[in-house]
Backbone as numpy.savetxt, mean C-alpha at the origin, in Angstrom:
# Nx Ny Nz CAx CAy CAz Cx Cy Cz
10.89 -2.99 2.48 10.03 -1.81 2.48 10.92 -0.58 2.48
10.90 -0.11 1.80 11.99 1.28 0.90 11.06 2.43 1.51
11.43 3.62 2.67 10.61 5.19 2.50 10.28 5.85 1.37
9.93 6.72 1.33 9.42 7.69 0.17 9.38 8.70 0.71
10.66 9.87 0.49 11.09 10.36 1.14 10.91 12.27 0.76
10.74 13.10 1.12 10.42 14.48 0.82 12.01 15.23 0.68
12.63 14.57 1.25 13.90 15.51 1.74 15.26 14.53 1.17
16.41 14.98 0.97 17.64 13.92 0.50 17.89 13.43 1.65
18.02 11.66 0.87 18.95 10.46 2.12 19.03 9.41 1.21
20.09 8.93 1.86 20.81 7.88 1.74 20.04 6.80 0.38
19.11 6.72 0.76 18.80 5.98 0.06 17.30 6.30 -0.54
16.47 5.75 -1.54 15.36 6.34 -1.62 15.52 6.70 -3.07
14.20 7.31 -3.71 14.01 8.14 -5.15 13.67 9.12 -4.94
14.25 10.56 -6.00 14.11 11.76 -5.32 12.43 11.62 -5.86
11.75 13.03 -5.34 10.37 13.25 -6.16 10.30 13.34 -7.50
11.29 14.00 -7.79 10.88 14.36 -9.57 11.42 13.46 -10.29
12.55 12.30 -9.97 12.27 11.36 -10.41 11.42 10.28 -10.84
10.58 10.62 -9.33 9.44 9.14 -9.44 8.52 9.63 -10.19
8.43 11.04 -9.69 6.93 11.22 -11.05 7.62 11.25 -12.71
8.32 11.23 -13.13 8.67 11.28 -14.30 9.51 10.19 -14.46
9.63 9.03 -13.74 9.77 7.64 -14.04 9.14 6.44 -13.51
8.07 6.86 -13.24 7.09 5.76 -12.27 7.28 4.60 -13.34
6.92 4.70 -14.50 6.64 3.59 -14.91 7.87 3.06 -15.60
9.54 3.19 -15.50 10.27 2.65 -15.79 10.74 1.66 -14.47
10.70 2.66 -13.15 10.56 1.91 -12.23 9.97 0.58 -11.88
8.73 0.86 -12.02 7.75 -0.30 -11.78 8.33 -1.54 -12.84
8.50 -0.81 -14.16 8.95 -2.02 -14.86 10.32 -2.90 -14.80
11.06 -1.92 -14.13 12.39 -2.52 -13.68 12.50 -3.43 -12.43
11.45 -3.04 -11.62 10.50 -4.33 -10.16 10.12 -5.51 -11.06
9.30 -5.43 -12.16 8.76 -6.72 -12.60 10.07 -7.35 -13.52
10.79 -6.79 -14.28 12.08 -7.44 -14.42 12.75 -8.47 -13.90
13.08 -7.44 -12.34 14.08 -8.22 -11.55 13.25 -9.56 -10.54
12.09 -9.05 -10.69 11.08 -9.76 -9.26 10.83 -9.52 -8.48
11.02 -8.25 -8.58 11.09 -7.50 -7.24 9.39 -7.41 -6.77
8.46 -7.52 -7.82 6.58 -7.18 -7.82 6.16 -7.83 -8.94
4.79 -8.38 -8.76 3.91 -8.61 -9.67 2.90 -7.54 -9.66
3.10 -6.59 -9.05 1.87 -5.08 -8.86 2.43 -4.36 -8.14
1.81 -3.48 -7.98 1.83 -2.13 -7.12 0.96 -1.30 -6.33
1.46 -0.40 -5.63 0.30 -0.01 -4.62 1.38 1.95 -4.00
0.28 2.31 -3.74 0.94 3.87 -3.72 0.03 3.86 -2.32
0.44 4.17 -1.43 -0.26 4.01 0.54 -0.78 5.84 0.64
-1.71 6.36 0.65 -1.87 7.58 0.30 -2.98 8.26 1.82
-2.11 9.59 2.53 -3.00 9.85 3.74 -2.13 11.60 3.49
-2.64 12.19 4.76 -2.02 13.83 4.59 -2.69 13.96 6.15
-2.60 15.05 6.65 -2.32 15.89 7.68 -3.21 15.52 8.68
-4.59 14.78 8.43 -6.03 14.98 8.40 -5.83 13.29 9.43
-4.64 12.70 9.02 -4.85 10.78 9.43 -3.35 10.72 10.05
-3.13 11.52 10.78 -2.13 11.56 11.72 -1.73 10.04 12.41
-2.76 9.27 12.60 -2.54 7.72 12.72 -1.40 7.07 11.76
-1.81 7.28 10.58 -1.13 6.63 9.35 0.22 6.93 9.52
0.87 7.75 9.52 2.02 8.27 9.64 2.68 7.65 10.87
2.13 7.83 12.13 2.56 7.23 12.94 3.13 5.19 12.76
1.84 4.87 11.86 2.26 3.38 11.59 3.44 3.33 10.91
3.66 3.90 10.29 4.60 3.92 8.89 5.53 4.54 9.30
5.92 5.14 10.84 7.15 5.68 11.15 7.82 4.30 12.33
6.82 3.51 12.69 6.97 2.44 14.25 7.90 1.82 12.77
8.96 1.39 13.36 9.77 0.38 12.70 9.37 -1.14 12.69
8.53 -1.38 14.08 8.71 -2.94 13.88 7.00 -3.37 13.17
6.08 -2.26 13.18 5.05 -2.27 12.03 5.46 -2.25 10.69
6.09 -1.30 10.38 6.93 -1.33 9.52 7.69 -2.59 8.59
8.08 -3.17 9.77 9.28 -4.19 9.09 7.98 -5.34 9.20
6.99 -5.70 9.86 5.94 -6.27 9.84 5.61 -6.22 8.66
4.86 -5.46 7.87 4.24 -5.22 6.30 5.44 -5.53 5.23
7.24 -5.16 6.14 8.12 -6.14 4.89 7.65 -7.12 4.62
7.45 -8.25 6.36 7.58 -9.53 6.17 6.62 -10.27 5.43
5.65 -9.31 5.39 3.59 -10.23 4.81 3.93 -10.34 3.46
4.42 -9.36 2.74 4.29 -8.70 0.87 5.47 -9.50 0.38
5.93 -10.26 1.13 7.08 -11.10 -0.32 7.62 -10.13 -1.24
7.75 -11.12 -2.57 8.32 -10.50 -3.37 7.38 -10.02 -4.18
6.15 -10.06 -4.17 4.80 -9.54 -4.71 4.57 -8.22 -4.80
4.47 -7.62 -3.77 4.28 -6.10 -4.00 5.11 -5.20 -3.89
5.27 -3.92 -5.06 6.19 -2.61 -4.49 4.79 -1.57 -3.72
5.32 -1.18 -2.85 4.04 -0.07 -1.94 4.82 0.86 -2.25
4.61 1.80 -2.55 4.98 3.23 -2.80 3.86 4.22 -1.59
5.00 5.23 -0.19 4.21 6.03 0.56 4.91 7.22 0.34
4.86 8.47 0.32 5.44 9.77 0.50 5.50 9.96 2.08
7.06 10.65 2.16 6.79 10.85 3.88 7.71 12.27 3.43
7.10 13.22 4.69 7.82 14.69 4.65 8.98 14.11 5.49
9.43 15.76 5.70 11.30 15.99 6.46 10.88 15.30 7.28
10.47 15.21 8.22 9.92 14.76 9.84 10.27 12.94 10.16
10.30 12.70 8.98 10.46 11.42 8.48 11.72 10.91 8.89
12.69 11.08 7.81 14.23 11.16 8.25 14.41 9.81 7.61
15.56 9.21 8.38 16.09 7.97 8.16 15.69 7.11 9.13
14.65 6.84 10.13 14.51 6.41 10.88 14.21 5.13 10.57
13.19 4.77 10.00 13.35 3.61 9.74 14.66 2.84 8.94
14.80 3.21 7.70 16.49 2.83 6.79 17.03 2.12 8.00
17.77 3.38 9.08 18.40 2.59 10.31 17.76 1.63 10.93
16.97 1.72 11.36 16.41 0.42 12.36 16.26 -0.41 11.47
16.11 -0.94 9.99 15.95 -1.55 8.97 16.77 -2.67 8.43
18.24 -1.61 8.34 19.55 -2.06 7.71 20.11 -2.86 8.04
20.13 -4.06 9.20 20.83 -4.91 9.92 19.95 -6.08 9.33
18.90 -5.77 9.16 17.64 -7.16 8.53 17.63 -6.99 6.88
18.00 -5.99 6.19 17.75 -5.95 5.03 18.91 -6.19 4.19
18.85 -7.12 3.34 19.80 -7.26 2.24 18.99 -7.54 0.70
19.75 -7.04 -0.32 19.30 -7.36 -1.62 18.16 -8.06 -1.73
18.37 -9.92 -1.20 17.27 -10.85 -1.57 16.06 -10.52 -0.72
16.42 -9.91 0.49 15.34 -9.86 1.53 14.27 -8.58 1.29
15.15 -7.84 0.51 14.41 -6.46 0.36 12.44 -6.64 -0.50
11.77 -6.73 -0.15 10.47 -7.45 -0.85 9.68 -6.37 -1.07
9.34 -6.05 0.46 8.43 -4.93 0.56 8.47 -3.49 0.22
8.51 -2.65 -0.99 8.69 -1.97 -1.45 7.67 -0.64 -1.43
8.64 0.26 -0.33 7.87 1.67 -0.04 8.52 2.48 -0.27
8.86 3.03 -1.82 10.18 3.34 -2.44 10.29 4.96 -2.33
11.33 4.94 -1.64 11.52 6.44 -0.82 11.80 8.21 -1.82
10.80 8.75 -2.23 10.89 9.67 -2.69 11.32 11.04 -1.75
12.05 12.28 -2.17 12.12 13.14 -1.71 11.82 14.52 -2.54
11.32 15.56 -1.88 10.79 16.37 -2.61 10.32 17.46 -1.63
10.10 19.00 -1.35 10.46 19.67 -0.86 8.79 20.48 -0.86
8.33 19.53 -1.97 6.49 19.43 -1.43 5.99 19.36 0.02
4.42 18.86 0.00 3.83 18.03 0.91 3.06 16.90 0.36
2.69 15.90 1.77 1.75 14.67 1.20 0.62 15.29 0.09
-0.20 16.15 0.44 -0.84 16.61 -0.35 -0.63 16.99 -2.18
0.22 17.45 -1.88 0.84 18.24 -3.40 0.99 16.75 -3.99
1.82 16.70 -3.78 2.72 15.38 -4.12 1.33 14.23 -4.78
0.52 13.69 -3.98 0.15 12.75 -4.18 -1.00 13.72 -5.25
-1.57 14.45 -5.56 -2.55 14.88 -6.47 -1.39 15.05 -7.42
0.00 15.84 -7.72 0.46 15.35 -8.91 0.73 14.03 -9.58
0.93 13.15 -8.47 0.79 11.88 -9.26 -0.12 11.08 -9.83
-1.71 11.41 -9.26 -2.94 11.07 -9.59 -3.19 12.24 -10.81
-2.47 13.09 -10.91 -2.86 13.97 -11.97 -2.29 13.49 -13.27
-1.08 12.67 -13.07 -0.46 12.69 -14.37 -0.61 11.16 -14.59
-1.05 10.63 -13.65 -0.52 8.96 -14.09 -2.17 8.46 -13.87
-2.99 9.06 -12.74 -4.51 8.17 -12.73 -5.69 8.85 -12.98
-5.28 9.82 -14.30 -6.53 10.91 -14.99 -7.29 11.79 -13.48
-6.31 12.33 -13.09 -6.86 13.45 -12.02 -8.10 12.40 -10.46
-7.71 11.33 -10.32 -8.52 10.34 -9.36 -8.68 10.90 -8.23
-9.82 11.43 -7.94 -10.30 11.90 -6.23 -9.01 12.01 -5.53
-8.55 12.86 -4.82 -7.67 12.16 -3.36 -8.85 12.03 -2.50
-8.38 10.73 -2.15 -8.88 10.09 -0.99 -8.37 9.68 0.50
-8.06 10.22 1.44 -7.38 10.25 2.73 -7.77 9.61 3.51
-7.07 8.85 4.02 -6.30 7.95 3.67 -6.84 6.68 2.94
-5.95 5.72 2.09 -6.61 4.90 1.22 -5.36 4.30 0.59
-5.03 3.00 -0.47 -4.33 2.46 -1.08 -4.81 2.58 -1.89
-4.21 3.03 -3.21 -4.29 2.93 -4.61 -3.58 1.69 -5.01
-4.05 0.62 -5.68 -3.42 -0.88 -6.42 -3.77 -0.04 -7.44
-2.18 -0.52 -8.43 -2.20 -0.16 -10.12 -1.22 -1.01 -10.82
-1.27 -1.01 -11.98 -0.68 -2.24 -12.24 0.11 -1.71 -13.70
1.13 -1.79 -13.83 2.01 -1.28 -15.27 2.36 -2.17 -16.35
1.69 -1.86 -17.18 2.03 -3.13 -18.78 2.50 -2.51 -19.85
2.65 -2.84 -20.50 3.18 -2.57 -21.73 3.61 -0.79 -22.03
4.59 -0.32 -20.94 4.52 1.05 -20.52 3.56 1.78 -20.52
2.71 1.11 -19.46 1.83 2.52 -19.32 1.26 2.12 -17.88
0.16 2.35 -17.29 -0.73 2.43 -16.28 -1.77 1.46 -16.54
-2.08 0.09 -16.46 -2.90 -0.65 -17.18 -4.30 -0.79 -16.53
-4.36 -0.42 -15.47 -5.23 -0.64 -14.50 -5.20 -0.30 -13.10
-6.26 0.12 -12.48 -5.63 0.18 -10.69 -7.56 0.71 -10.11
-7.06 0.13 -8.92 -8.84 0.58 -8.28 -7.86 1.09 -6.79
-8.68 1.88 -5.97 -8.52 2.65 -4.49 -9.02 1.98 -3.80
-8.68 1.57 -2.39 -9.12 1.28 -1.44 -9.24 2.16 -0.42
-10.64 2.56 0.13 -10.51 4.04 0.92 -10.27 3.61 2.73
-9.55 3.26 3.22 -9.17 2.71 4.75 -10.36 3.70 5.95
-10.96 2.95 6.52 -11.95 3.47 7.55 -11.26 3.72 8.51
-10.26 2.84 9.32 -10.20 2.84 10.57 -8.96 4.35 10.82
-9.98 4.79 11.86 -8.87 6.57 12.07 -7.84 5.95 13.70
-7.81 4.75 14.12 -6.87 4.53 15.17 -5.68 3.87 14.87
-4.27 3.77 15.79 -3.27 3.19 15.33 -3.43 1.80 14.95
-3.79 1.22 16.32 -3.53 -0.38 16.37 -4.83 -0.58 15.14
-5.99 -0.41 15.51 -6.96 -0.53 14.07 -6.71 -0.43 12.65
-5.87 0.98 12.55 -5.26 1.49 11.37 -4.78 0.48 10.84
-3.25 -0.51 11.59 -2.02 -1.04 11.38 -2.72 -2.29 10.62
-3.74 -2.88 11.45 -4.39 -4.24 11.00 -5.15 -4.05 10.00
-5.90 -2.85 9.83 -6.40 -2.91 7.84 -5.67 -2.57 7.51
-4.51 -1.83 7.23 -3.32 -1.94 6.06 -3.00 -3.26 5.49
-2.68 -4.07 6.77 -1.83 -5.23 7.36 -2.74 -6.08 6.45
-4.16 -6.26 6.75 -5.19 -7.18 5.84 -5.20 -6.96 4.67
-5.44 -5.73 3.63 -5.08 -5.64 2.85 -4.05 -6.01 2.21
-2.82 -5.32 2.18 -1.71 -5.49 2.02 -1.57 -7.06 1.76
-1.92 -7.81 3.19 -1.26 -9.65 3.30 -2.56 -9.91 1.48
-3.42 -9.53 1.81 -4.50 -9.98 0.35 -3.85 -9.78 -0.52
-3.43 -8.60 -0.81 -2.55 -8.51 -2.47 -1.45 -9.19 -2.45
-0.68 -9.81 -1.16 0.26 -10.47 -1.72 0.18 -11.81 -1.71
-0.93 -12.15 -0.69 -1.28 -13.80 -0.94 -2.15 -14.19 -2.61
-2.62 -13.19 -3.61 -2.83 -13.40 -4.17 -1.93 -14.19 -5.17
-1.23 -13.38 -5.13 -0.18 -13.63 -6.43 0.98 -14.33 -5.85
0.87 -15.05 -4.65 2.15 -16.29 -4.19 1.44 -17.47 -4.90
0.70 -18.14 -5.11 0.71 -19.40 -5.83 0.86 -19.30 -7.03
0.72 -18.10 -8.12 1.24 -18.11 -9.28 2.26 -18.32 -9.79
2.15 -19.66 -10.87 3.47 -19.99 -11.64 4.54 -19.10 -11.86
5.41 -19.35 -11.72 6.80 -18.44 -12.36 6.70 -17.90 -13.97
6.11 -18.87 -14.83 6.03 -19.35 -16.12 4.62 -17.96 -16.49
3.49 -17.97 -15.01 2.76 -16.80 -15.74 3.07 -15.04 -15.13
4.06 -15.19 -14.65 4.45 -14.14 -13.66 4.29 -12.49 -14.56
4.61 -12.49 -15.94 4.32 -11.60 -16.91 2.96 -11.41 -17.23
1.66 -12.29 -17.01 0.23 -11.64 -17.10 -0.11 -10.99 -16.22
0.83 -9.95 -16.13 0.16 -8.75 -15.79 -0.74 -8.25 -15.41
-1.92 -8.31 -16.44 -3.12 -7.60 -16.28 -4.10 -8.84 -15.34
-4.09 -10.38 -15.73 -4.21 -11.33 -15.34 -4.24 -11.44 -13.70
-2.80 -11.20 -13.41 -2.37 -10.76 -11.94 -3.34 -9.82 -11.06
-3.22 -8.37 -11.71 -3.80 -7.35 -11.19 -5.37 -7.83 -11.24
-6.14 -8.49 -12.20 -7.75 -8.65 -11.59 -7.76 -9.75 -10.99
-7.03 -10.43 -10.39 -6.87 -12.04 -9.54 -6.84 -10.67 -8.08
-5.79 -9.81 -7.44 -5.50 -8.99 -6.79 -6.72 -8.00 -5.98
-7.31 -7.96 -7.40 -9.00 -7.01 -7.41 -10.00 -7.77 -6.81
-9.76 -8.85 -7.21 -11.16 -9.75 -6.80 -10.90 -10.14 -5.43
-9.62 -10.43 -4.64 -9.18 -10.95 -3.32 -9.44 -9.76 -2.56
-8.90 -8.70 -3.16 -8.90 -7.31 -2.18 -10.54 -6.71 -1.79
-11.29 -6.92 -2.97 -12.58 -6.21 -2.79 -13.54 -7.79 -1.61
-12.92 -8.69 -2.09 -14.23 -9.76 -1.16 -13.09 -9.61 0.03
-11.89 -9.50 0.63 -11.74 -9.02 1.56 -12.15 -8.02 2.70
-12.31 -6.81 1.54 -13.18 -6.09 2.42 -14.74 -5.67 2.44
-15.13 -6.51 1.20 -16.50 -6.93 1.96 -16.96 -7.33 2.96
-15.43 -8.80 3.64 -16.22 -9.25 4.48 -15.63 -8.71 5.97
-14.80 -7.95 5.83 -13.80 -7.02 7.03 -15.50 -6.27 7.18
-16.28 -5.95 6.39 -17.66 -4.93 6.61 -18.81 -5.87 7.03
-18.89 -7.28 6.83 -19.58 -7.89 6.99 -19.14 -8.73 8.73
-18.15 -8.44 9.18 -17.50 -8.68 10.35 -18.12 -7.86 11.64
-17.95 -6.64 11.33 -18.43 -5.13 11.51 -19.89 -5.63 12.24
-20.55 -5.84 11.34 -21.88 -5.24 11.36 -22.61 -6.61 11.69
-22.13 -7.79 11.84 -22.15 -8.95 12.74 -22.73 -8.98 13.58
-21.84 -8.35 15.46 -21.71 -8.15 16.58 -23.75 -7.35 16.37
-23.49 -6.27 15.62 -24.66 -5.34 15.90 -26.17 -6.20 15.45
-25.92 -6.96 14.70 -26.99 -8.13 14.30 -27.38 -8.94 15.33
-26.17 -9.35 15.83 -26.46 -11.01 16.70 -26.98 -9.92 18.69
-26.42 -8.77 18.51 -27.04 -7.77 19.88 -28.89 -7.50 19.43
-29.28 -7.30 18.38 -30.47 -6.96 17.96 -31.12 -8.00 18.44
-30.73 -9.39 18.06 -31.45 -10.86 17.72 -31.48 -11.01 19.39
-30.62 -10.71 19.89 -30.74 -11.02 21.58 -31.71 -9.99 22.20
-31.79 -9.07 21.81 -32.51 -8.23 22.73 -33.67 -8.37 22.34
-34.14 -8.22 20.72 -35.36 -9.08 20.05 -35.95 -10.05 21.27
-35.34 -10.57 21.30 -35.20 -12.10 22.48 -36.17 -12.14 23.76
-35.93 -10.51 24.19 -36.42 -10.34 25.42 -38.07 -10.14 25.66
-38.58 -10.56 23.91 -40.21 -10.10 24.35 -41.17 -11.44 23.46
-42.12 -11.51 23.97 -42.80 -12.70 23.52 -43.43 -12.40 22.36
-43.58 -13.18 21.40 -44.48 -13.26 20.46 -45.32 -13.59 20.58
């Protein structure tokens, strides 16, 4: 899991790189193996939670361990950010291990700016939505596809575990796929769509459970 970084370090892609090479990038991940898809983690000022997850290192290195070699996550983080994670990182991370991909941009923007230019130029001007995951998927140089996931939960520990569910969905999708079909692409990305959306259908159907089976009991309390 790589930062995405506002400010220069060590390691990372500056901003005006990524927006004016997103999609050589991405294609240089499906090259090496580094992804069979992608995902851009998208929040601003408003989900102060989010930030906090994505700064805890061992949450952090948690969402390395779920995403294999399946997904690159792409997050923007301002100055405030730093190297904090990189360091706490670098003793566990080497080349083969590196999977989880939150590829560190810098740029002298904010979350805000930042993420509407990239929905401006790459996903035809798409709502910002705060906080939420964008899945998109890159073929034949271009942007081939991608749907939003808009994240409900505004607490940490809540926050951490729908990322965490998500996230483990897009990458358990695409672990039993052959090596041999690892290039269907587009194939990939609606196998990804279909796991992620009945995921959180039933993360909503979980929800609203508890408030059913309290009705049916209290129902309970009067005679017919």
């Amino acid at each position: 899991m790589i930062p995405v970084h506002f400010h220069d370090t060590d390691e990372g892609i500056n901003f005006t790189d990524f927006h004016d090479k997103l999609i050589e990038i991405c294609t240089e991940h499906q090259k090496t193996g580094r992804a069979s898809a992608f995902a851009l983690i998208i929040y601003d000022f408003h989900n102060p939670h989010m930030e906090r997850i994505l700064r805890d290192s061992i949450y952090w290195k948690s969402l390395h361990n779920i995403s294999g070699q399946y997904l690159t996550v792409f997050s923007i983080f301002d100055n405030s950010f730093k190297n904090e994670v990189e360091e706490k990182l670098k003793p566990t991370l080497g080349p083969k291990k590196m999977t989880f991909s939150a590829t560190a941009i810098k740029t002298d923007q904010n979350h805000h700016l930042g993420y509407v230019q990239l929905l401006e130029k790459f996903f035809n001007g798409l709502e910002f939505k705060s906080p939420s995951i964008l899945f998109f998927q890159v073929n034949q140089s271009k942007i081939s596809n991608h749907f939003l996931i808009h994240l409900k939960e505004d607490k940490f520990e809540e926050g951490f575990n729908e990322i965490k569910k998500i996230i483990k969905t897009g990458a358990d999708s695409v672990s039993g796929i052959f090596p041999q079909n690892k290039s269907n692409y587009d194939e990939i990305f609606e196998l990804i769509q279909k796991d992620v959306d009945s995921a959180i259908f039933w993360l909503k159907v979980k929800k609203k459970v508890p408030i059913i089976v309290e009705i049916a009991n209290f129902a309970g309390l009067f005679k017919t």
